[in-house]
mmCIF file of C-alpha atoms and ligand atoms in Angstrom:
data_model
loop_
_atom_site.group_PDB
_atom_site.id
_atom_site.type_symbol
_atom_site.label_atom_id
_atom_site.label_comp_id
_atom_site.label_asym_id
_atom_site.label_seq_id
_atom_site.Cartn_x
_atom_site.Cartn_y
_atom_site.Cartn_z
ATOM 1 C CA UNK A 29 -22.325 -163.549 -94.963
ATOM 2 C CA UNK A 30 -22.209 -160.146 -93.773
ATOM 3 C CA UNK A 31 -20.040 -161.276 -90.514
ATOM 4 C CA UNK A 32 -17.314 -161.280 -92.409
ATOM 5 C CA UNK A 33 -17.642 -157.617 -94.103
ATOM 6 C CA UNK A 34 -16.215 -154.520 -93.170
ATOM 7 C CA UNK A 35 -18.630 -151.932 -91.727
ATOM 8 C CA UNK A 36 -17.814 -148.616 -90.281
ATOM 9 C CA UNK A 37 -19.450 -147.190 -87.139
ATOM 10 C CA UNK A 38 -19.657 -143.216 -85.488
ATOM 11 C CA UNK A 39 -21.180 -142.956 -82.003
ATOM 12 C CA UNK A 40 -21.871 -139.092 -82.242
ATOM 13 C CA UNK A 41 -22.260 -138.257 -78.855
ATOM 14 C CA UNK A 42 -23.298 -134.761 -76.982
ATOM 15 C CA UNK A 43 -19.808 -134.882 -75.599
ATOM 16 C CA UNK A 44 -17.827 -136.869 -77.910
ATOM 17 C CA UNK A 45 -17.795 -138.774 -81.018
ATOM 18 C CA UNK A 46 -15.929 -142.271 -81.563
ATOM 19 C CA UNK A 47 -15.470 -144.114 -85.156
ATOM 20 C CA UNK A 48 -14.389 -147.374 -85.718
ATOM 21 C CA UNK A 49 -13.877 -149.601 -88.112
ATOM 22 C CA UNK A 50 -14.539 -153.786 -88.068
ATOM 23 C CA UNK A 51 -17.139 -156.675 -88.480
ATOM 24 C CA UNK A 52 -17.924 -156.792 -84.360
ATOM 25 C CA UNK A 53 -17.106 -156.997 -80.832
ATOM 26 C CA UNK A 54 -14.319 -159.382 -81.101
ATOM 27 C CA UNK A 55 -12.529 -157.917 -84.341
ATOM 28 C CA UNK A 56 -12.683 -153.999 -84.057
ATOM 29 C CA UNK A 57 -9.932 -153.178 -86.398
ATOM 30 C CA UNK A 58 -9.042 -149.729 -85.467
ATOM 31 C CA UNK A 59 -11.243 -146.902 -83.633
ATOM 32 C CA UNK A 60 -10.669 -143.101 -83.157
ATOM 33 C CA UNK A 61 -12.394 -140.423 -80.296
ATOM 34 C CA UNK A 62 -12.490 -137.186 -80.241
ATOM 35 C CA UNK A 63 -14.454 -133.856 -79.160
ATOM 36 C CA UNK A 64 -17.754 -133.168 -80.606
ATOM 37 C CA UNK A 65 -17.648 -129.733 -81.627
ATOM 38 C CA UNK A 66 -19.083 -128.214 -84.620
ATOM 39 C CA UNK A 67 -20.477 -130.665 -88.143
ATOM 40 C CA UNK A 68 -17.562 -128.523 -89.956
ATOM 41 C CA UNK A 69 -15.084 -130.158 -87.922
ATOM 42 C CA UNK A 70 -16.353 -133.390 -86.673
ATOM 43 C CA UNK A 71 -17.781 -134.643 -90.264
ATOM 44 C CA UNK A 72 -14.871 -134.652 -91.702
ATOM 45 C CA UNK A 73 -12.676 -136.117 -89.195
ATOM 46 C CA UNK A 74 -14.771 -138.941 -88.849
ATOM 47 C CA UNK A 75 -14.041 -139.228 -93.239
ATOM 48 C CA UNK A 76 -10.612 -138.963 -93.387
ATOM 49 C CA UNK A 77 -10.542 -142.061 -90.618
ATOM 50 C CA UNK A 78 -12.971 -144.282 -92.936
ATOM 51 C CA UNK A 79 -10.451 -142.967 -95.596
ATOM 52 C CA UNK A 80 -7.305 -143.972 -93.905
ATOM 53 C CA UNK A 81 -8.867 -147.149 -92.659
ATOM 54 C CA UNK A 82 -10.351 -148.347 -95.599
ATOM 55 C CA UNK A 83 -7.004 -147.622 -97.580
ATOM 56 C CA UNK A 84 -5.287 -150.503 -95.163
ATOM 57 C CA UNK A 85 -8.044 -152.588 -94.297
ATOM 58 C CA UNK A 86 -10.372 -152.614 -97.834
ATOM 59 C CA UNK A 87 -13.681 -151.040 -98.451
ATOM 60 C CA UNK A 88 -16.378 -150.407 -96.179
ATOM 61 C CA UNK A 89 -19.688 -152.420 -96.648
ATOM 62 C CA UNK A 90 -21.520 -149.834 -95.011
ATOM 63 C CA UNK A 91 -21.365 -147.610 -92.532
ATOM 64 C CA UNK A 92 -23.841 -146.961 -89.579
ATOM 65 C CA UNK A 93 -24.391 -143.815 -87.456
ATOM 66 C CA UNK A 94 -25.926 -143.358 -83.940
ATOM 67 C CA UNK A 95 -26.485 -139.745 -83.060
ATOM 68 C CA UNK A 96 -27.421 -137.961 -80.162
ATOM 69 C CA UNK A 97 -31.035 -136.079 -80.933
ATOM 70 C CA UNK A 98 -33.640 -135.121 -81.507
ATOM 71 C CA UNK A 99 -33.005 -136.789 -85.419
ATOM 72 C CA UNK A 100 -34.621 -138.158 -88.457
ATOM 73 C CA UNK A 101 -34.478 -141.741 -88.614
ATOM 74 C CA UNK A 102 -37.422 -142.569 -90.834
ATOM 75 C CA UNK A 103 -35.982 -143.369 -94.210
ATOM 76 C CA UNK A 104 -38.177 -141.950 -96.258
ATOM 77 C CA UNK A 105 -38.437 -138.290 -95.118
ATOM 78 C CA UNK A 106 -36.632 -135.150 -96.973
ATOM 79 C CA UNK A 107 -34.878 -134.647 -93.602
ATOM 80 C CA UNK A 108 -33.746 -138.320 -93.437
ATOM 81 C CA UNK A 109 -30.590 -139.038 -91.190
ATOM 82 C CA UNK A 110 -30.692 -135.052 -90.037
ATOM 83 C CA UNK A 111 -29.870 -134.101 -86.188
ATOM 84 C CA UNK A 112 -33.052 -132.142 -86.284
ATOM 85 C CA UNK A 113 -33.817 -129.495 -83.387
ATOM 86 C CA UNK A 114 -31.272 -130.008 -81.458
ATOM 87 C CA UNK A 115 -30.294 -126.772 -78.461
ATOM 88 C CA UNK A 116 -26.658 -128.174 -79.053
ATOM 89 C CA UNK A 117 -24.968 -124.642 -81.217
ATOM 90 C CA UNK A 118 -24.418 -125.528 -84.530
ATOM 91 C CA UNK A 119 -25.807 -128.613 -84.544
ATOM 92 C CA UNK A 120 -29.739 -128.091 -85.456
ATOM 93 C CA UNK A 121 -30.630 -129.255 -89.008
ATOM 94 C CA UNK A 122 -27.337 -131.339 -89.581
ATOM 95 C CA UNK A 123 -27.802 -133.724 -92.569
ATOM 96 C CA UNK A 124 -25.024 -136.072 -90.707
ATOM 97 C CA UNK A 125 -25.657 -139.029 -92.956
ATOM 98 C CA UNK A 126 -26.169 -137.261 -96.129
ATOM 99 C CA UNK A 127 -22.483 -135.908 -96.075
ATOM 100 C CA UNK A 128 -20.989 -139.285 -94.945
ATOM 101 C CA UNK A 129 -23.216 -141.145 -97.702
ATOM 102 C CA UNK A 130 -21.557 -138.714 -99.988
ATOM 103 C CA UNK A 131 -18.084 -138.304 -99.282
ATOM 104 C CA UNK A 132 -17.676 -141.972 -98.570
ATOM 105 C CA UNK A 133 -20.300 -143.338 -101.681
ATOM 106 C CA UNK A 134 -21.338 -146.115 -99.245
ATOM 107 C CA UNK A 135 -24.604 -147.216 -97.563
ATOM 108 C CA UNK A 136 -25.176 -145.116 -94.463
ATOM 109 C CA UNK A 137 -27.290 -146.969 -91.528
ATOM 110 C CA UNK A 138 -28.662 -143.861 -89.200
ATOM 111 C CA UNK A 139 -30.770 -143.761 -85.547
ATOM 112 C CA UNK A 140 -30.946 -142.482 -82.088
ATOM 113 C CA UNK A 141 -27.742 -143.352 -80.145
ATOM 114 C CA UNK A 142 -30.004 -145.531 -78.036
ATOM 115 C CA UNK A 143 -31.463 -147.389 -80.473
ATOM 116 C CA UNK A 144 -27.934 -148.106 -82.043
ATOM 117 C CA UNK A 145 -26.784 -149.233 -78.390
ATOM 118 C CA UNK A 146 -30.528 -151.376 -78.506
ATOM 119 C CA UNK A 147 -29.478 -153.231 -81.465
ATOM 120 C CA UNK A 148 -25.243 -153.423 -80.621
ATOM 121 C CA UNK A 149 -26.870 -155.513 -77.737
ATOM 122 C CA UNK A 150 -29.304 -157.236 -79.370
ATOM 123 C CA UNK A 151 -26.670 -158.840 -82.208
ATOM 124 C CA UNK A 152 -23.841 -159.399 -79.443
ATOM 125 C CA UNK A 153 -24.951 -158.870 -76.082
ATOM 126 C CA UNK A 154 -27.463 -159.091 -73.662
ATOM 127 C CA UNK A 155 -30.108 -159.033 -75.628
ATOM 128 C CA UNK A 156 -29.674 -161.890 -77.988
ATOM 129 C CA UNK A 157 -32.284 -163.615 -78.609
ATOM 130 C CA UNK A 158 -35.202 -161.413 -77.694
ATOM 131 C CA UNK A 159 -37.624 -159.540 -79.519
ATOM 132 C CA UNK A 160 -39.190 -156.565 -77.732
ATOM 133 C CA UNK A 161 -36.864 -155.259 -74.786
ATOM 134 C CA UNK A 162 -35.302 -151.270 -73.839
ATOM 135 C CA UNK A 163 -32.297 -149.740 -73.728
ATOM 136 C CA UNK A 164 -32.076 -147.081 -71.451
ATOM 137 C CA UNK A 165 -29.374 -145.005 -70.273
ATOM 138 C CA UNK A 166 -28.602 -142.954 -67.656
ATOM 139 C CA UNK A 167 -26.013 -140.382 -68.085
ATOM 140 C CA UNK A 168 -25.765 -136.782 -69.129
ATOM 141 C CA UNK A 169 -29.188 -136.887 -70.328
ATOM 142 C CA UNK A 170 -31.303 -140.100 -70.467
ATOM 143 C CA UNK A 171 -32.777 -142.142 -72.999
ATOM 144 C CA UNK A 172 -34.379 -145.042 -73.988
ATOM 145 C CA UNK A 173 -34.327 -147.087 -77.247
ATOM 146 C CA UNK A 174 -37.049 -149.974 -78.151
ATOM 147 C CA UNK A 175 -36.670 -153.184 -80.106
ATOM 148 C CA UNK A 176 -40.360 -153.923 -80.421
ATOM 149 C CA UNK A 177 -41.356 -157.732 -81.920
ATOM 150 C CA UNK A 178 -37.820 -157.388 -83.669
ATOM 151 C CA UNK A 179 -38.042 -153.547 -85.403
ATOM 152 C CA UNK A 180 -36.777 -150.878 -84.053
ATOM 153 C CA UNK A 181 -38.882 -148.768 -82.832
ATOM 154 C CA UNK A 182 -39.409 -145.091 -83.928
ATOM 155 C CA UNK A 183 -42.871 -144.278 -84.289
ATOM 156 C CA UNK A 184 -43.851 -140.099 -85.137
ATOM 157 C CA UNK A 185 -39.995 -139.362 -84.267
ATOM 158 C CA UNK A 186 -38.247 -141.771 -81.911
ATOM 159 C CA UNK A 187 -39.498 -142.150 -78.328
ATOM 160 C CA UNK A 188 -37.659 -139.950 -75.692
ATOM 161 C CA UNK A 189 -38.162 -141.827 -72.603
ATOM 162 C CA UNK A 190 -35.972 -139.676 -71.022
ATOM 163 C CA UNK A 191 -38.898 -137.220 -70.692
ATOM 164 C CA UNK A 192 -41.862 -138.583 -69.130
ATOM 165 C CA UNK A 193 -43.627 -137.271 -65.973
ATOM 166 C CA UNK A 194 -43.292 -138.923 -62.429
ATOM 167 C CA UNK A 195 -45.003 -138.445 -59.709
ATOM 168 C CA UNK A 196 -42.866 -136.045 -57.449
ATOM 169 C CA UNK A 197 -43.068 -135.483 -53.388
ATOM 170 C CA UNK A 198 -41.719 -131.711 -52.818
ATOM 171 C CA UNK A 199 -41.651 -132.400 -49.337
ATOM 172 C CA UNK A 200 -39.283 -135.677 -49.821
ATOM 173 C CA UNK A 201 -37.616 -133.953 -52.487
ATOM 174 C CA UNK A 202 -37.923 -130.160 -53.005
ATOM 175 C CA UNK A 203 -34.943 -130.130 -56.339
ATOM 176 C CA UNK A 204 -37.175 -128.750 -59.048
ATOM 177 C CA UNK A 205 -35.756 -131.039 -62.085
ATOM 178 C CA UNK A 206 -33.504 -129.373 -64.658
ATOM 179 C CA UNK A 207 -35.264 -129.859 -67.852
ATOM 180 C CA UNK A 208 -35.589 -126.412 -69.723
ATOM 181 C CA UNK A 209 -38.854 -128.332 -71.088
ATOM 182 C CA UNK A 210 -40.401 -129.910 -67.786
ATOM 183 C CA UNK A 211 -38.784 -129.538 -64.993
ATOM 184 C CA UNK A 212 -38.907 -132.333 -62.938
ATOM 185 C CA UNK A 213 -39.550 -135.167 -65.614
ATOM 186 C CA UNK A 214 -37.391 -138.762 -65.680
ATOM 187 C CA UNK A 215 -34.638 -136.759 -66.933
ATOM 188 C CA UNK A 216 -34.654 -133.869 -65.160
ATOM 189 C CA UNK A 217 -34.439 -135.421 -61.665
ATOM 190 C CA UNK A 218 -32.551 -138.427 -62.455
ATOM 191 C CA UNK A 219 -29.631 -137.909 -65.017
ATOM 192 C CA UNK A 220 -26.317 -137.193 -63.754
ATOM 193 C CA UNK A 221 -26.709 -133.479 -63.843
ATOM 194 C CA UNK A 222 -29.472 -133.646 -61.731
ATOM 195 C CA UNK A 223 -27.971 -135.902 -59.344
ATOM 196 C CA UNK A 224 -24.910 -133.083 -59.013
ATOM 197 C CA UNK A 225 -27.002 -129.680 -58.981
ATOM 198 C CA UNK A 226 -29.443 -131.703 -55.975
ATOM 199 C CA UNK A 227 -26.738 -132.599 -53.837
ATOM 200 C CA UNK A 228 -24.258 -130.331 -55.095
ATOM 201 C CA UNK A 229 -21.337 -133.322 -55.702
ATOM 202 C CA UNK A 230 -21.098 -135.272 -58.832
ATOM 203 C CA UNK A 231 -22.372 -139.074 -58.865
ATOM 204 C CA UNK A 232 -18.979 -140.334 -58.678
ATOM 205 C CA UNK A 233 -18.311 -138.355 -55.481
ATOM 206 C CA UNK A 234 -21.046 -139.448 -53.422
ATOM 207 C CA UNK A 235 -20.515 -142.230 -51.260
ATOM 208 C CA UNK A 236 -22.641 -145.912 -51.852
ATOM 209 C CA UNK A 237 -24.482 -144.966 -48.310
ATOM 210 C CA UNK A 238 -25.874 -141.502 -49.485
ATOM 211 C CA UNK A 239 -29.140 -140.779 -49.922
ATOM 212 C CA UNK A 240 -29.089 -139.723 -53.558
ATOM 213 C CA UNK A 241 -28.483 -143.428 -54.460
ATOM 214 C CA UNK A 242 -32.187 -144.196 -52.655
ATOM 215 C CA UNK A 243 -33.608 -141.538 -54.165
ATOM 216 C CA UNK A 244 -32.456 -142.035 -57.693
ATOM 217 C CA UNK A 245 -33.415 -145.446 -57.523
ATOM 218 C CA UNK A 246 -36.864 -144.331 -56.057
ATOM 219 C CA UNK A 247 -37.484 -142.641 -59.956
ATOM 220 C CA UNK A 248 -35.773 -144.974 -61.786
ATOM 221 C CA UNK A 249 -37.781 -147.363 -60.711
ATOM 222 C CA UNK A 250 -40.643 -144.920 -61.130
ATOM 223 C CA UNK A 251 -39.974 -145.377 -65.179
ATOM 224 C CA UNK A 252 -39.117 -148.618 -65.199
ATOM 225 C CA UNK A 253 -42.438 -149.707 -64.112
ATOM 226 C CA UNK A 254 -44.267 -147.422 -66.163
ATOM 227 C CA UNK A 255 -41.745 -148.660 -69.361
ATOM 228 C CA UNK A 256 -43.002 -152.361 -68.201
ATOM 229 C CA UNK A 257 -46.703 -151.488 -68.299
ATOM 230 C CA UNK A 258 -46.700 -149.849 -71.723
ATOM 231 C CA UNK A 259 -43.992 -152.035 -73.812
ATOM 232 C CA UNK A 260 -43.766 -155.531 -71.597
ATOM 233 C CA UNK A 261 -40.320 -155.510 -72.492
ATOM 234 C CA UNK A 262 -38.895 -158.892 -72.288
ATOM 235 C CA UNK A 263 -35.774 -157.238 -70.463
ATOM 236 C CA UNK A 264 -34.388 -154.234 -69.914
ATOM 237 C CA UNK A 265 -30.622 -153.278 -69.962
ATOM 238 C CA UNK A 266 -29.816 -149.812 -68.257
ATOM 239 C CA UNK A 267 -26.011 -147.978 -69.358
ATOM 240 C CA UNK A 268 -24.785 -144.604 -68.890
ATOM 241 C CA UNK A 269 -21.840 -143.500 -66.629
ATOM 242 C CA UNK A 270 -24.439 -142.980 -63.619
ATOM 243 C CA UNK A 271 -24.827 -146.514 -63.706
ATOM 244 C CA UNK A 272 -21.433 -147.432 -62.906
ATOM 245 C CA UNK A 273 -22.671 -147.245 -59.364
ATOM 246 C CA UNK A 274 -23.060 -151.158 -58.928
ATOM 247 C CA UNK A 275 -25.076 -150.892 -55.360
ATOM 248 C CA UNK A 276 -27.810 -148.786 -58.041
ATOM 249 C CA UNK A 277 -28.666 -152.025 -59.239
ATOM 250 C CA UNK A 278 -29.495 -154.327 -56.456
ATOM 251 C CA UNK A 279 -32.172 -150.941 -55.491
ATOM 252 C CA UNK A 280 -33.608 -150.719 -58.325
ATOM 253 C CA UNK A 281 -34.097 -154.020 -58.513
ATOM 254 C CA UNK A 282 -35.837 -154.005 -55.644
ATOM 255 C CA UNK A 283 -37.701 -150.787 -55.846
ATOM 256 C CA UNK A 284 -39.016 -152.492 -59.443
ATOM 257 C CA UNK A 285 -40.072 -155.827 -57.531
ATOM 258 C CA UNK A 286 -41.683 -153.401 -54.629
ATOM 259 C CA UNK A 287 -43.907 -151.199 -57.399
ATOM 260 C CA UNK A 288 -45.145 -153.818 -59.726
ATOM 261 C CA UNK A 289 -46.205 -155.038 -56.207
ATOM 262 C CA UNK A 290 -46.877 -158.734 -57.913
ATOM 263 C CA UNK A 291 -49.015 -157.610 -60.554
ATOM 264 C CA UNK A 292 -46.837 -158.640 -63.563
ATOM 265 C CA UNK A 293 -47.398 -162.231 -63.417
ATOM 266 C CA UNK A 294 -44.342 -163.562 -65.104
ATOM 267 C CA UNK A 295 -41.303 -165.371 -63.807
ATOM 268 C CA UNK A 296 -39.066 -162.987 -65.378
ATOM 269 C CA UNK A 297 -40.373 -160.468 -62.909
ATOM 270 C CA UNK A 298 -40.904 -162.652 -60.298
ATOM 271 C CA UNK A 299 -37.873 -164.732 -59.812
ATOM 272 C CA UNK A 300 -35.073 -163.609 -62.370
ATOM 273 C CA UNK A 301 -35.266 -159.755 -61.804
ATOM 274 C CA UNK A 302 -31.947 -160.001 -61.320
ATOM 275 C CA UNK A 303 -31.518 -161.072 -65.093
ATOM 276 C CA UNK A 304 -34.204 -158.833 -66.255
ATOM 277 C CA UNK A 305 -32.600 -155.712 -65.362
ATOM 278 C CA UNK A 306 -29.181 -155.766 -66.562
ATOM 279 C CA UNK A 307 -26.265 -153.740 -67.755
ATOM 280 C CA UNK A 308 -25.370 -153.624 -70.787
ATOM 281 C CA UNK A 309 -23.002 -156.683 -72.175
ATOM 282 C CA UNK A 310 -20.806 -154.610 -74.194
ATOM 283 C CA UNK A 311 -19.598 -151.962 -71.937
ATOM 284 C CA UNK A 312 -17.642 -149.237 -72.481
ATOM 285 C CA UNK A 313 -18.212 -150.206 -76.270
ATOM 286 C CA UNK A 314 -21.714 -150.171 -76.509
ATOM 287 C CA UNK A 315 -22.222 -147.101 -78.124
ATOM 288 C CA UNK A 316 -19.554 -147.643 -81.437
ATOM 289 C CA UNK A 317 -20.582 -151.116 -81.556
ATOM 290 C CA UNK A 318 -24.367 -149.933 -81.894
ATOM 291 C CA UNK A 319 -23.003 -147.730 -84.477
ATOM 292 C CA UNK A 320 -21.284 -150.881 -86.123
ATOM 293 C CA UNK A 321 -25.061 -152.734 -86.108
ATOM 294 C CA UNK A 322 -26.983 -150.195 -88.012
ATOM 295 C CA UNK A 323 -24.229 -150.647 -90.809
ATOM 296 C CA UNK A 324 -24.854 -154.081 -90.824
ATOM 297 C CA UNK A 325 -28.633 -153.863 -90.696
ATOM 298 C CA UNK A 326 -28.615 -151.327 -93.221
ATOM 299 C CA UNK A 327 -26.469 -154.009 -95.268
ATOM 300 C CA UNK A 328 -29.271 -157.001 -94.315
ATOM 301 C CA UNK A 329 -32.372 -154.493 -95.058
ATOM 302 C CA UNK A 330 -31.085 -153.642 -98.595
ATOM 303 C CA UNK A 331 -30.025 -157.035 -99.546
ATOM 304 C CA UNK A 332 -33.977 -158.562 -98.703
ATOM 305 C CA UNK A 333 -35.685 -155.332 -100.565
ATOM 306 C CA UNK A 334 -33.663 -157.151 -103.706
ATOM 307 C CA UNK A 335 -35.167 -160.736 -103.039
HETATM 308 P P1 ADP B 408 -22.849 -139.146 -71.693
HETATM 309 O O1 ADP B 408 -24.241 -139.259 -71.179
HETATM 310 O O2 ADP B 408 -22.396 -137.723 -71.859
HETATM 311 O O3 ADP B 408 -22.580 -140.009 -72.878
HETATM 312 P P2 ADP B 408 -22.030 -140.782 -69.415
HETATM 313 O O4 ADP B 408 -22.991 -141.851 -69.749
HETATM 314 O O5 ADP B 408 -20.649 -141.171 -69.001
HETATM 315 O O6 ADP B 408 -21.844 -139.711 -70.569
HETATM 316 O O7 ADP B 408 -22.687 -139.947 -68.220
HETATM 317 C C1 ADP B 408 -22.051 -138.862 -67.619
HETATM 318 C C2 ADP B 408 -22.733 -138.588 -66.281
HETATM 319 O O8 ADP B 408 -22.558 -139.738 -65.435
HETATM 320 C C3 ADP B 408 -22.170 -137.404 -65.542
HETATM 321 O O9 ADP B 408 -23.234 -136.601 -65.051
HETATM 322 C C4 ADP B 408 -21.379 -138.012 -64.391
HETATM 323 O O10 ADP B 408 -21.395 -137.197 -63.225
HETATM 324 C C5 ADP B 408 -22.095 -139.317 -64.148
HETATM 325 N N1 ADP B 408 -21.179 -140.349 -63.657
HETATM 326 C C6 ADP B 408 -20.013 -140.741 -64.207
HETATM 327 N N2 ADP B 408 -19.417 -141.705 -63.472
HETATM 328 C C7 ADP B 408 -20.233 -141.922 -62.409
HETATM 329 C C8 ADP B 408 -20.168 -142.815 -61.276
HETATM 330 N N3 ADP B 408 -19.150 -143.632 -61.091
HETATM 331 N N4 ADP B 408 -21.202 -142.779 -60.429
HETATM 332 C C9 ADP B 408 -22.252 -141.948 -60.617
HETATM 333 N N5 ADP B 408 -22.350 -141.083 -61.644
HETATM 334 C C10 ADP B 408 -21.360 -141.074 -62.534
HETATM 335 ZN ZN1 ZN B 409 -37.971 -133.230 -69.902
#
């Protein structure tokens, strides 16, 4: 049933924030993008585009939100669908999807970014089908959302895979990291940021035979395998705009195959890496889509807590 209703989705990114309006991938009505900036200007601009839409296309089922973070995705807590801590000014203690439950008087689906793209893949893309599998992506900052035996998965706050430890050689690599937190963790040696203030170019502007591609995949790989240990995702898809380097894959591939050294004993690993560690089927769209998903699981969780 709910294929057919209308759900609303906001990607509110760290740089910028896109609504749309439809049922999925292959009927997104209409869709808007603009600068994130402050709540008191974003919030409502992303209501008077539900408004507008809704007044041509019918109401809104529901709408779902994926926010950047740190947030508040566990239902039940007084800071609920909050951006919570976040350095970004303005931002910290933002009850996002308390003002867009109010002003629009509809069902409001709310989690990490990552977990929306998680589950936008999950419903129509390449994770269908699977139960436990990551989302990770590698852009600005990184992060990883969890599908875990078919939840999401959230835990004390939401897991920030973006920050864990790796082992680092100074003497291969003497860039310190960039994270105001810890220096030279996942995120602060691999993002894009880190990738420009290390070699002093942006991603885009280093050619596929430089160095930093090795290198990058060297600690991407560095996660992955630790992700596979803990989780035993069933796949893993891996976004963000440092990604669009296609040669990235084929290394980290390969770097993944080299550090489990054999000792995951599945064919997955084994044979199909190359299906195991994928982009992300939706592209460019992954990130509104998500947004669309957590509407219409918000829609799916309410109707079963009435049978
Ligand atoms: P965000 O994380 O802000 O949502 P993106 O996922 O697009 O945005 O990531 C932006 C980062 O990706 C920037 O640091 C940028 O330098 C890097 N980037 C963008 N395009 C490329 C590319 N073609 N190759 C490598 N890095 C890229
Ligand atoms: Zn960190």
């Amino acid at each position: 049933m709910s294929q057919t209703l209308l759900y609303g989705g906001i990607e509110a990114g760290g740089t910028k924030f896109v609504c749309a309006v439809g049922t999925g991938p292959e009927d997104v009505r209409a869709e808007i993008r603009f600068p994130t900036t402050t709540p008191e200007e974003n919030i409502p601009q992303c209501i008077a585009f539900f408004r507008e839409q809704s007044s041509i296309y019918g109401a809104l089922t529901a709408v779902g939100i994926a926010s950047f973070g740190p947030v508040d995705p566990h239902p039940h807590a007084a800071t609920y669908g909050y951006i919570t801590t976040t350095p970004k000014p303005g931002w910290a203690n933002t009850n996002v999807a308390g003002a867009v439950q109010q002003a629009l008087d509809v069902p409001v689906g709310f989690d990490t970014d990552v977990n929306g793209a998680a589950l936008g893949e999950w419903r129509w893309g390449a994770a269908q089908g699977l139960d436990t599998f990551i989302y990770l992506t590698i852009g600005t900052g990184i992060g990883g959302g969890a599908m875990i035996n078919g939840r999401l998965l959230h835990g004390l706050i939401h897991p920030e895979m973006g920050h864990i430890p790796l082992p680092h050689d100074w003497q291969a690599d003497p860039f310190p990291g960039r994270c105001p937190y810890h220096g030279d963790c996942l995120e602060g040696m691999a993002s894009g940021p880190a990738i420009e203030d290390r070699w002093q170019k942006k991603g885009q502007d280093l050619p596929p035979d430089h160095p930093a591609w090795d290198l990058e995949a060297h600690y991407l790989a560095l996660a992955l395998h630790s992700f596979i240990c803990t989780l035993s995702p069933q796949r893993i898809i891996v976004g963000g705009g440092v990604m669009a380097q296609p040669h990235l894959f084929t290394l980290l591939r390969q770097k993944v195959t080299d550090s489990l050294n054999g000792y995951v004993q599945h064919t997955a690993v084994l044979e199909n890496i190359k299906t195991y560690i994928v982009p992300p089927a939706l592209g460019a769209h992954a990130g509104v889509l998500g947004a669309l998903a957590l509407a219409q699981q918000r829609t799916m969780d309410a109707s079963a807590s009435f049978q």
